[in-house]
XYZ file of C-alpha atoms in Angstrom:
507
model
C 67.408 -152.404 95.479
C 68.906 -154.467 92.660
C 72.626 -154.471 91.887
C 72.557 -157.317 89.405
C 75.354 -157.281 86.830
C 73.080 -158.334 83.953
C 73.365 -155.948 80.994
C 76.356 -154.338 82.724
C 78.959 -152.458 80.703
C 82.551 -152.941 81.842
C 84.541 -149.741 81.518
C 88.168 -148.814 81.579
C 88.071 -145.113 82.403
C 90.394 -145.537 85.376
C 93.356 -146.526 83.242
C 93.754 -143.042 81.849
C 93.537 -141.541 85.307
C 96.199 -143.843 86.685
C 98.535 -142.912 83.851
C 97.752 -139.239 84.210
C 98.340 -139.057 87.967
C 100.946 -141.690 88.675
C 98.875 -142.752 91.670
C 100.328 -145.162 94.170
C 98.599 -148.495 94.761
C 97.104 -147.574 98.119
C 93.654 -146.266 99.030
C 94.875 -144.298 102.049
C 95.442 -140.587 101.452
C 96.027 -140.088 105.177
C 95.453 -142.183 108.321
C 92.019 -140.605 108.637
C 90.882 -140.675 105.006
C 90.244 -143.425 102.444
C 89.444 -142.682 98.821
C 86.708 -145.045 97.690
C 86.892 -143.887 94.094
C 90.661 -144.187 93.868
C 92.484 -145.091 90.644
C 95.480 -146.211 92.668
C 93.629 -149.101 94.237
C 90.655 -149.916 91.998
C 91.133 -151.720 88.708
C 88.908 -151.117 85.674
C 87.239 -154.460 86.218
C 86.063 -153.258 89.635
C 83.720 -150.628 88.170
C 80.381 -151.552 86.654
C 77.754 -149.425 84.955
C 74.280 -150.594 85.980
C 71.801 -149.849 83.188
C 73.594 -146.573 82.534
C 76.394 -145.009 80.530
C 79.418 -143.551 82.270
C 82.582 -141.742 81.361
C 85.342 -139.824 83.071
C 86.099 -136.170 82.448
C 89.053 -134.189 83.765
C 92.280 -135.439 85.312
C 93.287 -132.844 87.910
C 89.761 -132.780 89.362
C 88.055 -135.799 87.817
C 84.300 -136.185 87.579
C 82.620 -139.460 86.848
C 79.689 -138.697 84.539
C 76.653 -140.984 84.790
C 73.738 -140.962 82.350
C 70.948 -143.356 83.297
C 68.361 -144.796 80.970
C 64.642 -144.267 81.272
C 62.318 -146.981 82.572
C 65.056 -148.812 84.489
C 65.104 -149.987 88.088
C 67.894 -148.370 90.097
C 70.395 -147.457 87.373
C 73.841 -146.149 88.308
C 77.272 -147.594 89.066
C 78.791 -150.196 91.369
C 82.391 -150.260 92.549
C 83.990 -153.324 94.077
C 86.551 -152.830 96.803
C 90.180 -153.909 96.331
C 91.142 -157.399 97.505
C 90.340 -157.737 101.165
C 87.691 -155.005 101.047
C 87.574 -151.647 102.774
C 87.879 -151.476 106.547
C 85.975 -148.325 107.506
C 85.943 -148.849 111.256
C 88.255 -145.894 111.855
C 86.782 -143.805 109.031
C 83.034 -144.104 109.677
C 81.883 -141.049 107.700
C 81.463 -141.533 103.953
C 81.065 -138.393 101.862
C 79.967 -138.179 98.254
C 79.508 -134.993 96.233
C 77.069 -135.112 93.329
C 76.437 -132.513 90.618
C 72.990 -132.725 89.024
C 73.236 -132.203 85.267
C 69.568 -132.977 84.612
C 66.760 -130.497 83.989
C 64.925 -131.853 87.044
C 65.774 -132.780 90.626
C 67.085 -136.267 91.379
C 67.416 -138.583 94.364
C 70.765 -140.358 94.474
C 71.352 -143.344 96.757
C 74.708 -144.457 98.140
C 74.907 -148.024 99.424
C 77.761 -149.910 101.088
C 77.552 -153.697 101.115
C 79.240 -156.500 103.022
C 80.197 -159.762 101.288
C 77.047 -161.786 100.708
C 74.745 -158.906 101.652
C 71.074 -159.557 101.064
C 68.666 -156.650 100.779
C 68.864 -154.596 103.971
C 71.022 -157.116 105.838
C 74.694 -156.350 105.520
C 74.031 -152.972 103.918
C 74.440 -149.341 104.889
C 72.654 -146.697 102.829
C 71.540 -143.079 102.620
C 69.711 -140.900 100.099
C 70.668 -137.480 98.722
C 68.244 -135.051 97.084
C 69.937 -132.819 94.505
C 67.959 -129.951 92.937
C 68.201 -129.215 89.231
C 71.557 -127.783 88.224
C 72.971 -127.857 91.750
C 75.574 -129.831 93.694
C 75.080 -131.475 97.065
C 77.114 -133.616 99.434
C 75.830 -136.760 101.076
C 77.272 -137.775 104.439
C 76.630 -141.375 105.433
C 77.572 -142.767 108.828
C 78.881 -146.246 108.149
C 76.346 -148.684 109.552
C 73.261 -146.500 109.086
C 70.380 -147.672 106.931
C 68.385 -144.573 105.935
C 68.633 -142.984 109.375
C 68.446 -146.120 111.524
C 71.356 -148.168 112.763
C 71.834 -151.492 111.011
C 72.921 -154.119 113.522
C 73.848 -156.505 110.701
C 76.406 -154.273 109.009
C 80.116 -154.891 109.572
C 82.173 -151.711 108.927
C 85.390 -153.711 108.796
C 84.285 -155.641 105.709
C 82.933 -153.416 102.960
C 83.004 -155.266 99.665
C 81.138 -152.922 97.352
C 79.559 -149.518 97.016
C 76.756 -148.510 94.664
C 75.598 -145.097 93.502
C 72.143 -145.370 91.983
C 68.945 -143.390 91.434
C 65.382 -144.282 92.333
C 63.077 -145.989 89.894
C 61.986 -143.473 87.296
C 60.352 -143.097 83.907
C 62.965 -140.515 82.987
C 66.636 -140.564 82.208
C 69.032 -138.713 84.516
C 72.448 -137.136 84.158
C 74.747 -136.443 87.083
C 78.412 -136.460 87.954
C 80.223 -137.799 91.000
C 83.017 -135.504 92.135
C 84.385 -137.740 94.883
C 83.605 -140.550 97.257
C 85.754 -140.896 100.347
C 85.619 -142.158 103.912
C 86.926 -140.041 106.728
C 87.095 -139.923 110.523
C 85.521 -137.340 112.826
C 89.027 -136.285 113.897
C 90.108 -135.814 110.287
C 87.205 -133.434 109.706
C 88.432 -131.031 112.366
C 92.179 -131.667 112.183
C 92.989 -128.138 110.909
C 91.052 -126.667 113.840
C 92.666 -128.914 116.448
C 96.095 -127.961 115.100
C 95.369 -124.226 114.930
C 96.753 -121.488 117.166
C 93.148 -120.562 117.958
C 92.440 -123.972 119.453
C 95.741 -124.039 121.339
C 94.785 -120.940 123.330
C 91.082 -121.828 123.677
C 89.790 -122.497 127.201
C 86.460 -124.169 128.044
C 83.888 -121.449 128.687
C 82.877 -121.526 132.371
C 84.254 -125.040 132.856
C 82.147 -127.854 134.298
C 78.657 -126.618 135.036
C 75.283 -127.703 136.337
C 71.859 -126.261 135.540
C 69.623 -125.320 138.445
C 66.588 -126.313 136.421
C 62.894 -126.418 137.352
C 63.502 -123.856 140.091
C 63.581 -120.152 139.240
C 62.413 -121.001 135.730
C 59.115 -122.329 137.098
C 56.156 -119.910 137.180
C 56.914 -119.702 140.885
C 59.838 -121.323 142.682
C 58.751 -124.648 144.160
C 55.826 -125.254 141.793
C 57.890 -127.710 139.772
C 59.306 -129.431 142.830
C 62.586 -127.563 143.185
C 63.727 -124.929 145.682
C 67.403 -124.096 145.740
C 69.082 -123.769 149.143
C 72.360 -122.098 149.994
C 73.895 -125.311 151.316
C 73.160 -127.014 147.994
C 75.204 -124.398 146.173
C 78.044 -125.129 148.575
C 77.657 -128.857 147.879
C 77.767 -128.284 144.129
C 81.047 -126.424 144.416
C 82.595 -128.925 146.832
C 81.659 -131.775 144.491
C 83.803 -130.322 141.738
C 81.608 -128.075 139.604
C 83.035 -124.751 138.415
C 79.797 -123.018 137.517
C 76.039 -123.079 137.430
C 73.597 -122.056 134.743
C 70.655 -120.295 136.353
C 67.472 -120.421 134.234
C 65.074 -117.629 135.279
C 61.485 -117.036 134.202
C 61.602 -113.233 134.376
C 58.542 -112.765 132.179
C 56.298 -114.531 134.717
C 57.233 -111.865 137.274
C 57.057 -108.740 135.134
C 54.241 -106.383 134.182
C 52.675 -106.745 130.755
C 52.467 -102.978 130.361
C 55.179 -100.333 130.078
C 57.556 -99.896 131.776
C 57.375 -103.714 132.248
C 58.731 -103.647 135.781
C 60.082 -106.885 137.236
C 58.707 -107.699 140.677
C 61.149 -106.422 143.315
C 60.858 -109.465 145.586
C 61.588 -111.810 142.671
C 64.605 -109.761 141.637
C 65.843 -109.951 145.214
C 65.448 -113.739 145.260
C 67.360 -114.198 142.004
C 70.137 -111.918 143.191
C 70.419 -113.883 146.427
C 71.010 -117.134 144.522
C 73.550 -115.444 142.258
C 75.374 -113.943 145.234
C 75.457 -117.209 147.179
C 76.723 -119.138 144.174
C 79.494 -116.649 143.560
C 80.341 -116.620 147.251
C 81.054 -120.346 146.908
C 83.361 -119.675 143.964
C 80.864 -120.738 141.287
C 80.671 -118.786 138.072
C 77.099 -118.087 136.962
C 75.373 -117.961 133.577
C 72.148 -116.002 134.137
C 69.527 -116.290 131.422
C 65.998 -115.489 130.308
C 64.100 -118.778 130.342
C 60.569 -119.854 129.383
C 59.620 -116.547 127.800
C 56.811 -118.323 125.953
C 55.112 -115.141 124.770
C 58.035 -114.143 122.564
C 58.014 -117.497 120.800
C 54.395 -117.011 119.757
C 54.334 -113.232 119.135
C 57.958 -112.168 118.785
C 57.425 -108.725 117.269
C 54.774 -107.641 119.737
C 57.017 -108.779 122.618
C 60.181 -107.065 121.386
C 59.836 -103.916 123.499
C 59.011 -105.864 126.654
C 61.869 -108.300 126.118
C 64.410 -105.521 125.709
C 63.079 -103.675 128.727
C 63.496 -106.789 130.872
C 67.114 -106.962 129.770
C 67.587 -103.246 130.468
C 66.577 -103.898 134.083
C 68.622 -107.095 134.451
C 71.732 -105.535 132.922
C 71.457 -102.482 135.155
C 70.998 -104.586 138.320
C 74.192 -106.587 137.656
C 76.331 -103.940 135.995
C 78.877 -103.869 138.825
C 79.236 -107.657 139.125
C 82.581 -109.339 138.408
C 83.302 -111.198 135.135
C 82.393 -114.511 136.768
C 78.792 -113.623 135.890
C 77.660 -114.057 132.275
C 74.361 -113.175 130.597
C 72.553 -115.557 128.255
C 70.088 -113.582 126.166
C 67.356 -116.182 125.619
C 66.954 -119.894 126.095
C 66.098 -121.992 123.034
C 64.545 -119.638 120.441
C 61.944 -121.548 118.441
C 58.414 -121.544 116.988
C 57.531 -118.149 115.437
C 60.775 -116.592 116.628
C 62.535 -117.379 113.365
C 66.185 -116.854 112.496
C 65.623 -113.530 110.709
C 63.939 -111.842 113.643
C 66.167 -113.576 116.162
C 69.259 -112.215 114.440
C 67.779 -108.714 114.703
C 66.685 -109.139 118.308
C 69.972 -110.540 119.558
C 71.885 -107.610 118.040
C 69.503 -105.142 119.722
C 69.893 -107.021 122.999
C 73.690 -107.011 122.861
C 73.731 -103.290 122.054
C 71.454 -102.585 125.022
C 73.448 -104.742 127.452
C 76.716 -103.157 126.352
C 75.459 -99.761 127.543
C 75.865 -100.876 131.165
C 78.000 -104.012 130.826
C 80.667 -103.241 128.216
C 82.880 -106.232 129.085
C 80.351 -108.816 130.272
C 80.359 -112.235 128.568
C 77.129 -112.629 126.588
C 75.972 -116.101 125.567
C 73.978 -116.538 122.363
C 72.532 -119.634 120.713
C 70.716 -120.415 117.437
C 67.070 -120.999 116.700
C 65.610 -124.513 116.557
C 65.937 -124.886 120.335
C 69.661 -124.001 120.351
C 70.417 -127.094 118.290
C 73.399 -127.418 115.951
C 70.891 -127.519 113.073
C 70.204 -123.842 113.668
C 73.823 -122.710 113.444
C 73.989 -121.928 109.696
C 71.309 -119.233 110.118
C 72.812 -117.615 113.232
C 74.464 -114.204 112.786
C 76.558 -113.158 115.764
C 77.590 -109.571 116.513
C 80.740 -108.393 114.783
C 83.841 -107.166 116.608
C 82.704 -108.191 120.084
C 85.345 -110.150 121.999
C 82.985 -111.211 124.791
C 80.495 -113.362 122.889
C 80.136 -117.099 123.553
C 78.143 -119.542 121.438
C 75.769 -121.933 123.169
C 74.245 -125.130 121.798
C 72.037 -127.685 123.508
C 72.283 -131.407 122.913
C 69.585 -134.036 123.449
C 70.165 -136.338 120.486
C 68.721 -138.850 119.943
C 65.456 -137.772 121.580
C 64.353 -141.413 121.679
C 67.077 -141.949 124.273
C 67.187 -138.670 126.165
C 63.446 -137.961 126.364
C 61.899 -141.404 126.564
C 58.823 -141.208 128.766
C 58.902 -137.400 129.054
C 55.273 -136.460 129.832
C 55.380 -133.041 128.122
C 55.955 -134.679 124.716
C 53.378 -136.510 122.652
C 52.440 -140.149 123.096
C 55.470 -141.335 121.141
C 57.701 -140.582 124.146
C 56.138 -143.476 126.046
C 56.826 -145.799 123.114
C 60.509 -144.898 123.398
C 60.781 -146.302 126.933
C 63.449 -148.996 127.026
C 65.541 -147.486 124.217
C 69.197 -148.136 124.950
C 72.402 -146.299 124.100
C 75.492 -148.499 124.193
C 78.148 -146.312 122.555
C 78.200 -148.154 119.235
C 80.273 -146.822 116.362
C 77.187 -145.235 114.798
C 75.981 -143.697 118.055
C 79.353 -142.211 118.934
C 79.979 -140.944 115.401
C 76.688 -139.049 115.439
C 77.753 -137.183 118.577
C 81.159 -136.433 117.077
C 79.687 -135.113 113.833
C 77.238 -132.842 115.658
C 79.960 -131.448 117.900
C 82.244 -130.972 114.902
C 79.602 -128.679 113.412
C 79.553 -126.608 116.591
C 83.346 -126.495 116.785
C 83.618 -125.455 113.140
C 81.154 -122.613 113.671
C 83.033 -121.513 116.782
C 86.336 -121.594 114.937
C 85.022 -119.649 111.954
C 83.563 -116.948 114.202
C 86.316 -117.139 116.847
C 83.931 -117.658 119.763
C 84.137 -120.220 122.600
C 81.421 -122.861 122.745
C 79.196 -123.483 125.751
C 77.197 -126.717 125.819
C 74.479 -125.095 127.876
C 72.203 -128.125 128.222
C 72.453 -131.886 127.805
C 70.951 -134.708 129.808
C 68.671 -137.732 129.939
C 65.201 -138.086 131.417
C 64.750 -140.351 134.415
C 62.757 -143.047 132.556
C 65.707 -144.025 130.350
C 67.632 -147.182 131.361
C 70.225 -145.989 133.858
C 73.166 -147.659 132.098
C 72.203 -145.898 128.881
C 71.961 -142.572 130.718
C 75.494 -143.048 132.003
C 76.880 -144.230 128.653
C 75.336 -141.347 126.731
C 76.367 -138.710 129.272
C 79.944 -139.954 129.448
C 80.275 -139.901 125.654
C 78.824 -136.390 125.352
C 81.147 -135.049 128.054
C 84.205 -136.731 126.543
C 83.496 -135.330 123.093
C 82.743 -131.862 124.491
C 86.030 -131.825 126.390
C 88.027 -132.952 123.378
C 86.714 -129.863 121.613
C 87.315 -127.601 124.638
C 83.650 -126.885 125.182
C 82.482 -125.679 128.555
C 79.260 -127.380 129.602
C 76.344 -127.431 132.033
C 74.434 -130.665 132.635
C 70.632 -130.474 132.760
C 70.055 -130.598 135.664
C 70.718 -130.687 139.429
C 67.851 -132.368 141.261
C 64.745 -132.841 139.130
C 63.669 -135.252 136.359
C 67.083 -135.331 134.680
C 68.939 -134.832 137.919
C 72.382 -135.858 139.112
C 71.266 -135.433 142.700
C 68.511 -137.263 144.604
C 66.915 -134.664 146.907
C 65.028 -137.298 148.906
C 68.085 -139.414 149.630
C 70.267 -136.294 149.731
C 72.866 -138.122 147.670
C 74.401 -137.898 144.229
C 73.566 -140.503 141.632
C 77.211 -141.482 141.597
C 77.666 -143.176 138.187
C 75.885 -140.294 136.474
C 77.752 -137.659 138.449
C 81.046 -139.376 137.657
C 80.191 -139.371 133.955
C 79.788 -135.586 134.100
C 82.812 -134.795 136.253
C 85.429 -137.490 135.772
C 88.519 -136.602 133.672
């Protein structure tokens, strides 16, 4: 990228805006927000047009219009920070909204630079694709260089920002509506201060998944068999609940009426009963139903019939038992069909369990990326939203044998709670909290954890950060998992992995 000032046009558009608004000479609009295109703190000499023409339109809601010239390398604008630069340490999310006025799509780049930056070193950058005639918002985590963390960038010393377009043989027209830096807390301040959040309680508290047990094709095949005394230990250690993944489809007929094996049903009910006897709340789900991910429409009838049997068997259970419809919808089970299927499932369950909590998550493996497409039932006060969190996969799944060969290349990847790493977690959880607030449903972090091959210090650091951010947003959670590859407990030594357990449970 070139931000040379040769052939640069100095402009004075900010003068009119200062006069029109009477802005004060500070760049802080609030403790958690800094305007980076602020007439109160940037002088006309601070703004440069790089091989482009620019002008300002509007005063109440100003737009900076940029028209780039054809056959130029990286045309756009550059803005120098006020004396002393911008300190974005406490406002590590930079947002920029761009309106594309061209008759073709454009790629707009936002770059932050430290004093004396050279190429990639001392720079933070991200790219935004804006379709023809549309607007889009770029969100850059300060210190990220096109998706990867830049270890050379200092967020406390930002000297300049640039908004440019890629090399092109065409001219481009676009407008910048705003550029500002904000904090993760500022993003969700209205939610945290709302009456809704004040009365919100974490759904099912501090939980632990009993993974690789009843979700295996047969209990014990994946190394785990749950014992009654272990459920007692889990409760005595400080957990409020368990999430019980169950592979019902492996124990049910493939033909109508799709009966679930009686001995398997008895075994599942025993674990549920023993857990509840210890005072543990239970989230009971349908797990590893692989057939429905590959042929969702042909499996619809069978899936609903399994839930008809499960719902009937537990209809008289107390509210400390919740149903989770399906773990991690993905593959060919797309959002459109999933939205239909979950509504049918809720309607069926409500026939025998009118007041039972029902847990529902989005497609894309229950990730926050799937939330925009999720349509929850209307007017149902006993719906909880679940999301799973394993980001970044290079940390949480390094060495995982069920992934492709790249997982082995990740071995040794560390997570040290840097500003960029922590901000990513906060932004993801803010998306979940915002969805929960808009739909007035509690949020259940149903899975999160790190595979055993990750450096242990990184496992602890990552887990502690995830738990802290979940608690700040009043999310209930269940760590994945008790005693297997991600486990908090060592079944051979019959002892907890204390630093990891403390990261999950400590206040």
